[in-house]
Amino acid sequence: MMRSTLVARMAQDKTSLRLCVTASHKQVKYLPALSDNYMYLLIDEASKTCAAIDPVEPKKLVEAVEKEKLKLTTVLTTHHHWDHAGGNNELVKLVPGLDICGGDNRVDALTRKVTHNDTLKVGSLLVKCLMTPCHTSGHICYYVTGSQDETPVVFTGDTLFIGGCGRFFEGTADQMYKALVDVLGSLPGETKVFCGHEYTVQNLKFAQHVEPGNPAVKNKLTWAEEQVRGNSATVPSTISEEFSYNPFMRVREKSVQTHAKQGDPIATMASIRAEKDTFKAK
């Protein structure tokens, strides 16, 4: 089944939010969009205020917010590409007064430009902005914490996918290494990862090509294919899981470097990204 078919089937009830994470202080719910995108709602349980992450289909999102009886206050835009920021202009007409956050002046309807380590609040939830340039020069990931005993979450847009990473449209292998390994890789291992697209099966087929002997890749791919057959999403993963099967976060591993015929992580990152750009899964 193509990933677009999966998302289309998941989206048959167009305003049904699906629960990803629940805790005493926060919830994360997802809403499929376009052919393979995910929009998210980050919900502060105490105040019932919420932030939308990359709400590319604004009418669908607003209907879902109203159905859940939430107050939408903030938009967290990961980057300026149309399939992530393209709904902002319409959304601010539907919900006046929204705080539209992003790291790039090219983000539509931007009201608050953020940069690395900036923080903001969604109700009682703390959102930390992580600058991860490469896919685009102004890409931001959003790291969210609540109470000390709750699992943190991170919204990674098109920087980190489950089992993969975004193309280097406006950056270099060195920048992606820093984004994945130094920035996102430094988050607590249990941090739940919410990415921007349903690309997991194809990513893991490439990961299996890179590391055919890695049991973590095999097991995750089997699970992801079962999710797809059941019309279910593959989000979220965790940071520690990504280090076990994502080749772009494993560029320091000898097995990945051997596949790439490279001797250092940055050259390995460049090599496997170039290979992935033309990879056709069997």
PDB file of C-alpha atoms in Angstrom:
ATOM      1  CA  MET A   1       0.000   0.000   0.000  1.00  0.00           C
ATOM      2  CA  MET A   2       1.319   3.418  -0.909  1.00  0.00           C
ATOM      3  CA  ARG A   3       1.770   5.823   2.012  1.00  0.00           C
ATOM      4  CA  SER A   4      -0.655   8.263   0.351  1.00  0.00           C
ATOM      5  CA  THR A   5      -3.310   5.531   0.382  1.00  0.00           C
ATOM      6  CA  LEU A   6      -2.689   4.985   4.072  1.00  0.00           C
ATOM      7  CA  VAL A   7      -3.145   8.644   4.913  1.00  0.00           C
ATOM      8  CA  ALA A   8      -6.202   8.879   2.674  1.00  0.00           C
ATOM      9  CA  ARG A   9      -7.840   6.004   4.506  1.00  0.00           C
ATOM     10  CA  MET A  10      -6.881   7.413   7.885  1.00  0.00           C
ATOM     11  CA  ALA A  11      -8.440  10.713   6.867  1.00  0.00           C
ATOM     12  CA  GLN A  12     -11.845   9.361   5.860  1.00  0.00           C
ATOM     13  CA  ASP A  13     -13.323  10.980   8.975  1.00  0.00           C
ATOM     14  CA  LYS A  14     -11.830  14.328   8.131  1.00  0.00           C
ATOM     15  CA  THR A  15     -12.016  15.917  11.578  1.00  0.00           C
ATOM     16  CA  SER A  16     -11.194  12.912  13.761  1.00  0.00           C
ATOM     17  CA  LEU A  17      -8.143  13.663  15.856  1.00  0.00           C
ATOM     18  CA  ARG A  18      -6.188  10.587  16.818  1.00  0.00           C
ATOM     19  CA  LEU A  19      -4.526  10.411  20.214  1.00  0.00           C
ATOM     20  CA  CYS A  20      -0.755   9.897  20.223  1.00  0.00           C
ATOM     21  CA  VAL A  21       0.292  10.880  23.748  1.00  0.00           C
ATOM     22  CA  THR A  22      -1.692  11.468  26.879  1.00  0.00           C
ATOM     23  CA  ALA A  23      -0.454  12.558  30.292  1.00  0.00           C
ATOM     24  CA  SER A  24      -1.818  14.482  33.224  1.00  0.00           C
ATOM     25  CA  HIS A  25      -0.761  17.830  31.754  1.00  0.00           C
ATOM     26  CA  LYS A  26      -0.596  17.373  27.979  1.00  0.00           C
ATOM     27  CA  GLN A  27      -1.954  15.520  24.997  1.00  0.00           C
ATOM     28  CA  VAL A  28      -0.690  15.251  21.446  1.00  0.00           C
ATOM     29  CA  LYS A  29      -3.202  14.405  18.738  1.00  0.00           C
ATOM     30  CA  TYR A  30      -2.615  14.066  15.031  1.00  0.00           C
ATOM     31  CA  LEU A  31      -4.720  14.793  11.981  1.00  0.00           C
ATOM     32  CA  PRO A  32      -3.678  13.460   8.547  1.00  0.00           C
ATOM     33  CA  ALA A  33      -3.412  16.071   5.798  1.00  0.00           C
ATOM     34  CA  LEU A  34      -2.752  16.231   2.053  1.00  0.00           C
ATOM     35  CA  SER A  35      -1.316  12.960   0.714  1.00  0.00           C
ATOM     36  CA  ASP A  36       1.131  12.056   3.497  1.00  0.00           C
ATOM     37  CA  ASN A  37       1.446  14.990   5.930  1.00  0.00           C
ATOM     38  CA  TYR A  38       0.639  15.132   9.612  1.00  0.00           C
ATOM     39  CA  MET A  39      -0.817  18.121  11.419  1.00  0.00           C
ATOM     40  CA  TYR A  40      -0.675  18.001  15.210  1.00  0.00           C
ATOM     41  CA  LEU A  41      -2.440  19.563  18.158  1.00  0.00           C
ATOM     42  CA  LEU A  42      -0.445  20.070  21.344  1.00  0.00           C
ATOM     43  CA  ILE A  43      -3.015  20.358  24.134  1.00  0.00           C
ATOM     44  CA  ASP A  44      -2.558  21.755  27.625  1.00  0.00           C
ATOM     45  CA  GLU A  45      -5.029  19.717  29.656  1.00  0.00           C
ATOM     46  CA  ALA A  46      -5.374  22.221  32.475  1.00  0.00           C
ATOM     47  CA  SER A  47      -6.480  25.167  30.350  1.00  0.00           C
ATOM     48  CA  LYS A  48      -7.700  23.336  27.218  1.00  0.00           C
ATOM     49  CA  THR A  49      -5.571  25.704  25.163  1.00  0.00           C
ATOM     50  CA  CYS A  50      -3.650  24.248  22.268  1.00  0.00           C
ATOM     51  CA  ALA A  51      -1.059  24.876  19.600  1.00  0.00           C
ATOM     52  CA  ALA A  52      -1.249  23.592  16.043  1.00  0.00           C
ATOM     53  CA  ILE A  53       1.867  22.257  14.378  1.00  0.00           C
ATOM     54  CA  ASP A  54       2.052  22.779  10.600  1.00  0.00           C
ATOM     55  CA  PRO A  55      -1.736  23.153  10.016  1.00  0.00           C
ATOM     56  CA  VAL A  56      -1.682  22.969   6.223  1.00  0.00           C
ATOM     57  CA  GLU A  57      -5.430  22.225   5.991  1.00  0.00           C
ATOM     58  CA  PRO A  58      -6.854  24.948   8.237  1.00  0.00           C
ATOM     59  CA  LYS A  59     -10.592  24.281   7.833  1.00  0.00           C
ATOM     60  CA  LYS A  60     -10.136  20.634   8.779  1.00  0.00           C
ATOM     61  CA  LEU A  61      -8.034  21.670  11.768  1.00  0.00           C
ATOM     62  CA  VAL A  62     -10.488  24.311  13.008  1.00  0.00           C
ATOM     63  CA  GLU A  63     -13.371  21.849  12.770  1.00  0.00           C
ATOM     64  CA  ALA A  64     -11.372  19.408  14.893  1.00  0.00           C
ATOM     65  CA  VAL A  65     -10.490  22.090  17.461  1.00  0.00           C
ATOM     66  CA  GLU A  66     -14.151  23.087  17.780  1.00  0.00           C
ATOM     67  CA  LYS A  67     -15.224  19.468  18.076  1.00  0.00           C
ATOM     68  CA  GLU A  68     -12.759  18.961  20.950  1.00  0.00           C
ATOM     69  CA  LYS A  69     -13.858  22.244  22.606  1.00  0.00           C
ATOM     70  CA  LEU A  70     -10.308  23.611  22.660  1.00  0.00           C
ATOM     71  CA  LYS A  71      -8.918  27.147  22.409  1.00  0.00           C
ATOM     72  CA  LEU A  72      -6.338  27.477  19.658  1.00  0.00           C
ATOM     73  CA  THR A  73      -3.796  30.177  20.544  1.00  0.00           C
ATOM     74  CA  THR A  74      -0.566  29.330  18.734  1.00  0.00           C
ATOM     75  CA  VAL A  75       0.816  27.910  15.495  1.00  0.00           C
ATOM     76  CA  LEU A  76       4.232  26.268  15.565  1.00  0.00           C
ATOM     77  CA  THR A  77       5.538  26.225  11.998  1.00  0.00           C
ATOM     78  CA  THR A  78       8.550  23.985  11.412  1.00  0.00           C
ATOM     79  CA  HIS A  79       9.534  25.520   8.063  1.00  0.00           C
ATOM     80  CA  HIS A  80       8.291  27.621   5.191  1.00  0.00           C
ATOM     81  CA  HIS A  81       7.485  24.948   2.599  1.00  0.00           C
ATOM     82  CA  TRP A  82       3.904  25.169   1.353  1.00  0.00           C
ATOM     83  CA  ASP A  83       2.892  21.765   2.709  1.00  0.00           C
ATOM     84  CA  HIS A  84       3.733  22.952   6.238  1.00  0.00           C
ATOM     85  CA  ALA A  85       3.145  26.727   6.254  1.00  0.00           C
ATOM     86  CA  GLY A  86       0.692  26.984   3.369  1.00  0.00           C
ATOM     87  CA  GLY A  87      -2.384  27.031   5.586  1.00  0.00           C
ATOM     88  CA  ASN A  88      -1.299  29.869   7.839  1.00  0.00           C
ATOM     89  CA  ASN A  89      -2.822  32.753   5.892  1.00  0.00           C
ATOM     90  CA  GLU A  90      -6.243  31.135   5.796  1.00  0.00           C
ATOM     91  CA  LEU A  91      -6.014  30.008   9.416  1.00  0.00           C
ATOM     92  CA  VAL A  92      -5.439  33.516  10.766  1.00  0.00           C
ATOM     93  CA  LYS A  93      -8.618  34.593   8.985  1.00  0.00           C
ATOM     94  CA  LEU A  94     -10.559  31.758  10.561  1.00  0.00           C
ATOM     95  CA  VAL A  95      -9.040  32.317  14.026  1.00  0.00           C
ATOM     96  CA  PRO A  96      -7.956  35.952  14.452  1.00  0.00           C
ATOM     97  CA  GLY A  97      -5.219  36.781  16.926  1.00  0.00           C
ATOM     98  CA  LEU A  98      -3.153  33.638  16.569  1.00  0.00           C
ATOM     99  CA  ASP A  99       0.544  33.717  17.418  1.00  0.00           C
ATOM    100  CA  ILE A 100       2.270  32.304  14.314  1.00  0.00           C
ATOM    101  CA  CYS A 101       5.766  31.132  15.234  1.00  0.00           C
ATOM    102  CA  GLY A 102       8.577  30.095  12.913  1.00  0.00           C
ATOM    103  CA  GLY A 103      12.276  30.472  12.304  1.00  0.00           C
ATOM    104  CA  ASP A 104      12.152  31.956   8.815  1.00  0.00           C
ATOM    105  CA  ASN A 105      10.764  35.187   7.385  1.00  0.00           C
ATOM    106  CA  ARG A 106       9.362  33.101   4.522  1.00  0.00           C
ATOM    107  CA  VAL A 107       6.808  31.491   6.881  1.00  0.00           C
ATOM    108  CA  ASP A 108       3.352  32.724   5.897  1.00  0.00           C
ATOM    109  CA  ALA A 109       1.564  35.031   8.394  1.00  0.00           C
ATOM    110  CA  LEU A 110       4.572  34.998  10.745  1.00  0.00           C
ATOM    111  CA  THR A 111       4.040  37.028  13.936  1.00  0.00           C
ATOM    112  CA  ARG A 112       6.894  35.716  16.077  1.00  0.00           C
ATOM    113  CA  LYS A 113      10.271  34.813  14.610  1.00  0.00           C
ATOM    114  CA  VAL A 114      12.066  32.358  16.882  1.00  0.00           C
ATOM    115  CA  THR A 115      15.606  31.037  16.996  1.00  0.00           C
ATOM    116  CA  HIS A 116      17.627  28.422  18.841  1.00  0.00           C
ATOM    117  CA  ASN A 117      16.748  27.987  22.532  1.00  0.00           C
ATOM    118  CA  ASP A 118      13.888  30.509  22.464  1.00  0.00           C
ATOM    119  CA  THR A 119      11.003  29.418  24.671  1.00  0.00           C
ATOM    120  CA  LEU A 120       7.258  30.006  24.693  1.00  0.00           C
ATOM    121  CA  LYS A 121       4.279  28.669  26.611  1.00  0.00           C
ATOM    122  CA  VAL A 122       1.140  26.838  25.553  1.00  0.00           C
ATOM    123  CA  GLY A 123      -0.897  26.996  28.716  1.00  0.00           C
ATOM    124  CA  SER A 124       1.363  25.392  31.313  1.00  0.00           C
ATOM    125  CA  LEU A 125       3.506  23.608  28.717  1.00  0.00           C
ATOM    126  CA  LEU A 126       7.006  24.864  27.937  1.00  0.00           C
ATOM    127  CA  VAL A 127       8.033  24.830  24.286  1.00  0.00           C
ATOM    128  CA  LYS A 128      11.732  25.146  23.459  1.00  0.00           C
ATOM    129  CA  CYS A 129      12.716  26.069  19.905  1.00  0.00           C
ATOM    130  CA  LEU A 130      15.577  24.085  18.372  1.00  0.00           C
ATOM    131  CA  MET A 131      17.208  25.483  15.240  1.00  0.00           C
ATOM    132  CA  THR A 132      17.907  22.627  12.811  1.00  0.00           C
ATOM    133  CA  PRO A 133      18.929  24.170   9.475  1.00  0.00           C
ATOM    134  CA  CYS A 134      19.556  21.966   6.445  1.00  0.00           C
ATOM    135  CA  HIS A 135      16.285  20.893   4.852  1.00  0.00           C
ATOM    136  CA  THR A 136      15.614  24.629   4.920  1.00  0.00           C
ATOM    137  CA  SER A 137      17.837  27.307   6.400  1.00  0.00           C
ATOM    138  CA  GLY A 138      15.187  28.375   8.924  1.00  0.00           C
ATOM    139  CA  HIS A 139      13.906  24.983  10.069  1.00  0.00           C
ATOM    140  CA  ILE A 140      12.784  24.780  13.717  1.00  0.00           C
ATOM    141  CA  CYS A 141      11.974  21.723  15.808  1.00  0.00           C
ATOM    142  CA  TYR A 142       9.792  22.238  18.892  1.00  0.00           C
ATOM    143  CA  TYR A 143      10.660  20.413  22.125  1.00  0.00           C
ATOM    144  CA  VAL A 144       7.854  20.307  24.693  1.00  0.00           C
ATOM    145  CA  THR A 145       7.964  19.551  28.399  1.00  0.00           C
ATOM    146  CA  GLY A 146       5.283  19.567  31.078  1.00  0.00           C
ATOM    147  CA  SER A 147       5.676  18.330  34.611  1.00  0.00           C
ATOM    148  CA  GLN A 148       8.913  16.620  35.609  1.00  0.00           C
ATOM    149  CA  ASP A 149       7.398  13.133  35.575  1.00  0.00           C
ATOM    150  CA  GLU A 150       5.973  13.411  32.045  1.00  0.00           C
ATOM    151  CA  THR A 151       7.641  12.192  28.875  1.00  0.00           C
ATOM    152  CA  PRO A 152       8.807  15.077  26.661  1.00  0.00           C
ATOM    153  CA  VAL A 153       7.886  15.304  22.993  1.00  0.00           C
ATOM    154  CA  VAL A 154       9.511  16.916  19.955  1.00  0.00           C
ATOM    155  CA  PHE A 155       7.948  17.980  16.661  1.00  0.00           C
ATOM    156  CA  THR A 156      10.613  17.536  13.997  1.00  0.00           C
ATOM    157  CA  GLY A 157       8.940  18.603  10.748  1.00  0.00           C
ATOM    158  CA  ASP A 158      11.120  17.548   7.831  1.00  0.00           C
ATOM    159  CA  THR A 159      14.418  17.325   9.736  1.00  0.00           C
ATOM    160  CA  LEU A 160      13.978  13.942  11.434  1.00  0.00           C
ATOM    161  CA  PHE A 161      11.587  11.303  10.119  1.00  0.00           C
ATOM    162  CA  ILE A 162      11.044   7.874  11.592  1.00  0.00           C
ATOM    163  CA  GLY A 163      13.982   5.973  10.130  1.00  0.00           C
ATOM    164  CA  GLY A 164      15.131   8.864   7.951  1.00  0.00           C
ATOM    165  CA  CYS A 165      15.750  12.589   7.486  1.00  0.00           C
ATOM    166  CA  GLY A 166      14.809  15.380   5.110  1.00  0.00           C
ATOM    167  CA  ARG A 167      16.607  16.262   1.907  1.00  0.00           C
ATOM    168  CA  PHE A 168      19.384  18.828   2.121  1.00  0.00           C
ATOM    169  CA  PHE A 169      17.635  21.525   0.100  1.00  0.00           C
ATOM    170  CA  GLU A 170      19.327  24.499   1.781  1.00  0.00           C
ATOM    171  CA  GLY A 171      22.116  22.969   3.832  1.00  0.00           C
ATOM    172  CA  THR A 172      24.982  20.545   4.149  1.00  0.00           C
ATOM    173  CA  ALA A 173      25.767  17.142   5.586  1.00  0.00           C
ATOM    174  CA  ASP A 174      27.572  18.844   8.449  1.00  0.00           C
ATOM    175  CA  GLN A 175      24.425  20.806   9.323  1.00  0.00           C
ATOM    176  CA  MET A 176      22.236  17.705   9.232  1.00  0.00           C
ATOM    177  CA  TYR A 177      24.712  15.849  11.434  1.00  0.00           C
ATOM    178  CA  LYS A 178      24.555  18.667  13.972  1.00  0.00           C
ATOM    179  CA  ALA A 179      20.738  18.756  13.767  1.00  0.00           C
ATOM    180  CA  LEU A 180      20.241  15.026  14.201  1.00  0.00           C
ATOM    181  CA  VAL A 181      23.110  13.989  16.447  1.00  0.00           C
ATOM    182  CA  ASP A 182      24.134  17.078  18.394  1.00  0.00           C
ATOM    183  CA  VAL A 183      20.772  18.840  18.802  1.00  0.00           C
ATOM    184  CA  LEU A 184      17.995  16.257  18.616  1.00  0.00           C
ATOM    185  CA  GLY A 185      20.314  13.472  19.716  1.00  0.00           C
ATOM    186  CA  SER A 186      21.036  15.276  22.963  1.00  0.00           C
ATOM    187  CA  LEU A 187      17.377  15.159  24.032  1.00  0.00           C
ATOM    188  CA  PRO A 188      16.353  12.513  26.573  1.00  0.00           C
ATOM    189  CA  GLY A 189      16.164   9.098  24.940  1.00  0.00           C
ATOM    190  CA  GLU A 190      12.505   8.649  25.867  1.00  0.00           C
ATOM    191  CA  THR A 191      11.488  11.851  24.036  1.00  0.00           C
ATOM    192  CA  LYS A 192       8.650  11.035  21.643  1.00  0.00           C
ATOM    193  CA  VAL A 193       9.280  12.091  18.044  1.00  0.00           C
ATOM    194  CA  PHE A 194       6.462  13.483  15.886  1.00  0.00           C
ATOM    195  CA  CYS A 195       7.569  14.042  12.304  1.00  0.00           C
ATOM    196  CA  GLY A 196       5.910  15.828   9.406  1.00  0.00           C
ATOM    197  CA  HIS A 197       5.227  12.954   6.988  1.00  0.00           C
ATOM    198  CA  GLU A 198       4.280   9.280   6.862  1.00  0.00           C
ATOM    199  CA  TYR A 199       7.457   8.026   5.172  1.00  0.00           C
ATOM    200  CA  THR A 200       8.360   5.275   7.641  1.00  0.00           C
ATOM    201  CA  VAL A 201       8.158   2.108   5.547  1.00  0.00           C
ATOM    202  CA  GLN A 202      10.174   3.539   2.676  1.00  0.00           C
ATOM    203  CA  ASN A 203      12.741   4.981   5.085  1.00  0.00           C
ATOM    204  CA  LEU A 204      13.190   1.661   6.844  1.00  0.00           C
ATOM    205  CA  LYS A 205      13.573  -0.198   3.565  1.00  0.00           C
ATOM    206  CA  PHE A 206      16.511   2.085   2.856  1.00  0.00           C
ATOM    207  CA  ALA A 207      17.811   1.534   6.392  1.00  0.00           C
ATOM    208  CA  GLN A 208      17.665  -2.212   5.770  1.00  0.00           C
ATOM    209  CA  HIS A 209      19.619  -1.684   2.552  1.00  0.00           C
ATOM    210  CA  VAL A 210      22.299   0.191   4.525  1.00  0.00           C
ATOM    211  CA  GLU A 211      22.396  -2.239   7.469  1.00  0.00           C
ATOM    212  CA  PRO A 212      20.892  -5.582   6.392  1.00  0.00           C
ATOM    213  CA  GLY A 213      22.160  -7.226   9.586  1.00  0.00           C
ATOM    214  CA  ASN A 214      20.616  -4.748  12.024  1.00  0.00           C
ATOM    215  CA  PRO A 215      17.781  -6.512  13.916  1.00  0.00           C
ATOM    216  CA  ALA A 216      16.348  -3.177  15.122  1.00  0.00           C
ATOM    217  CA  VAL A 217      15.736  -2.166  11.498  1.00  0.00           C
ATOM    218  CA  LYS A 218      14.139  -5.507  10.633  1.00  0.00           C
ATOM    219  CA  ASN A 219      11.838  -5.430  13.655  1.00  0.00           C
ATOM    220  CA  LYS A 220      10.762  -1.827  13.137  1.00  0.00           C
ATOM    221  CA  LEU A 221      10.101  -2.389   9.439  1.00  0.00           C
ATOM    222  CA  THR A 222       7.949  -5.430  10.196  1.00  0.00           C
ATOM    223  CA  TRP A 223       5.997  -3.397  12.746  1.00  0.00           C
ATOM    224  CA  ALA A 224       5.612  -0.409  10.399  1.00  0.00           C
ATOM    225  CA  GLU A 225       4.311  -2.577   7.578  1.00  0.00           C
ATOM    226  CA  GLU A 226       1.750  -4.046   9.977  1.00  0.00           C
ATOM    227  CA  GLN A 227       0.691  -0.529  10.965  1.00  0.00           C
ATOM    228  CA  VAL A 228       0.215   0.399   7.320  1.00  0.00           C
ATOM    229  CA  ARG A 229      -1.824  -2.722   6.617  1.00  0.00           C
ATOM    230  CA  GLY A 230      -4.011  -1.778   9.566  1.00  0.00           C
ATOM    231  CA  ASN A 231      -4.438   1.809   8.313  1.00  0.00           C
ATOM    232  CA  SER A 232      -2.625   3.107  11.404  1.00  0.00           C
ATOM    233  CA  ALA A 233       0.057   5.749  11.731  1.00  0.00           C
ATOM    234  CA  THR A 234       3.655   4.999  12.663  1.00  0.00           C
ATOM    235  CA  VAL A 235       4.175   8.102  14.828  1.00  0.00           C
ATOM    236  CA  PRO A 236       5.602   8.553  17.348  1.00  0.00           C
ATOM    237  CA  SER A 237       9.024   6.992  17.719  1.00  0.00           C
ATOM    238  CA  THR A 238      11.580   7.978  20.357  1.00  0.00           C
ATOM    239  CA  ILE A 239      15.066   9.456  20.177  1.00  0.00           C
ATOM    240  CA  SER A 240      16.624   6.273  21.567  1.00  0.00           C
ATOM    241  CA  GLU A 241      14.770   4.174  18.998  1.00  0.00           C
ATOM    242  CA  GLU A 242      16.023   6.382  16.181  1.00  0.00           C
ATOM    243  CA  PHE A 243      19.601   5.794  17.284  1.00  0.00           C
ATOM    244  CA  SER A 244      18.981   2.052  16.938  1.00  0.00           C
ATOM    245  CA  TYR A 245      17.632   1.959  13.349  1.00  0.00           C
ATOM    246  CA  ASN A 246      17.862   5.347  11.609  1.00  0.00           C
ATOM    247  CA  PRO A 247      20.984   5.316   9.392  1.00  0.00           C
ATOM    248  CA  PHE A 248      21.224   9.108   9.422  1.00  0.00           C
ATOM    249  CA  MET A 249      21.524   9.070  13.212  1.00  0.00           C
ATOM    250  CA  ARG A 250      23.885   6.093  13.044  1.00  0.00           C
ATOM    251  CA  VAL A 251      26.556   7.659  10.822  1.00  0.00           C
ATOM    252  CA  ARG A 252      29.141   7.154  13.591  1.00  0.00           C
ATOM    253  CA  GLU A 253      28.564   3.393  13.443  1.00  0.00           C
ATOM    254  CA  LYS A 254      31.143   1.291  11.612  1.00  0.00           C
ATOM    255  CA  SER A 255      28.456  -0.686   9.791  1.00  0.00           C
ATOM    256  CA  VAL A 256      26.962   2.461   8.248  1.00  0.00           C
ATOM    257  CA  GLN A 257      30.370   3.910   7.358  1.00  0.00           C
ATOM    258  CA  THR A 258      31.374   0.626   5.744  1.00  0.00           C
ATOM    259  CA  HIS A 259      28.257   0.694   3.570  1.00  0.00           C
ATOM    260  CA  ALA A 260      29.019   4.275   2.541  1.00  0.00           C
ATOM    261  CA  LYS A 261      32.718   3.500   1.969  1.00  0.00           C
ATOM    262  CA  GLN A 262      33.564   6.483   4.172  1.00  0.00           C
ATOM    263  CA  GLY A 263      35.645   6.882   7.300  1.00  0.00           C
ATOM    264  CA  ASP A 264      33.948   9.735   9.137  1.00  0.00           C
ATOM    265  CA  PRO A 265      30.379  10.643  10.094  1.00  0.00           C
ATOM    266  CA  ILE A 266      29.991  13.770   7.957  1.00  0.00           C
ATOM    267  CA  ALA A 267      31.168  12.124   4.750  1.00  0.00           C
ATOM    268  CA  THR A 268      28.971   9.144   5.588  1.00  0.00           C
ATOM    269  CA  MET A 269      25.976  11.470   6.052  1.00  0.00           C
ATOM    270  CA  ALA A 270      26.582  13.057   2.649  1.00  0.00           C
ATOM    271  CA  SER A 271      27.036   9.690   0.964  1.00  0.00           C
ATOM    272  CA  ILE A 272      23.931   7.950   2.276  1.00  0.00           C
ATOM    273  CA  ARG A 273      21.726  11.024   1.740  1.00  0.00           C
ATOM    274  CA  ALA A 274      22.824  11.159  -1.908  1.00  0.00           C
ATOM    275  CA  GLU A 275      22.100   7.436  -2.192  1.00  0.00           C
ATOM    276  CA  LYS A 276      18.693   7.808  -0.536  1.00  0.00           C
ATOM    277  CA  ASP A 277      17.734  10.581  -2.975  1.00  0.00           C
ATOM    278  CA  THR A 278      17.613   8.033  -5.815  1.00  0.00           C
ATOM    279  CA  PHE A 279      16.875   4.845  -3.834  1.00  0.00           C
ATOM    280  CA  LYS A 280      14.027   2.679  -5.111  1.00  0.00           C
ATOM    281  CA  ALA A 281      12.792   0.128  -2.608  1.00  0.00           C
ATOM    282  CA  LYS A 282      12.093  -3.364  -3.917  1.00  0.00           C
TER     283      LYS A 282
END
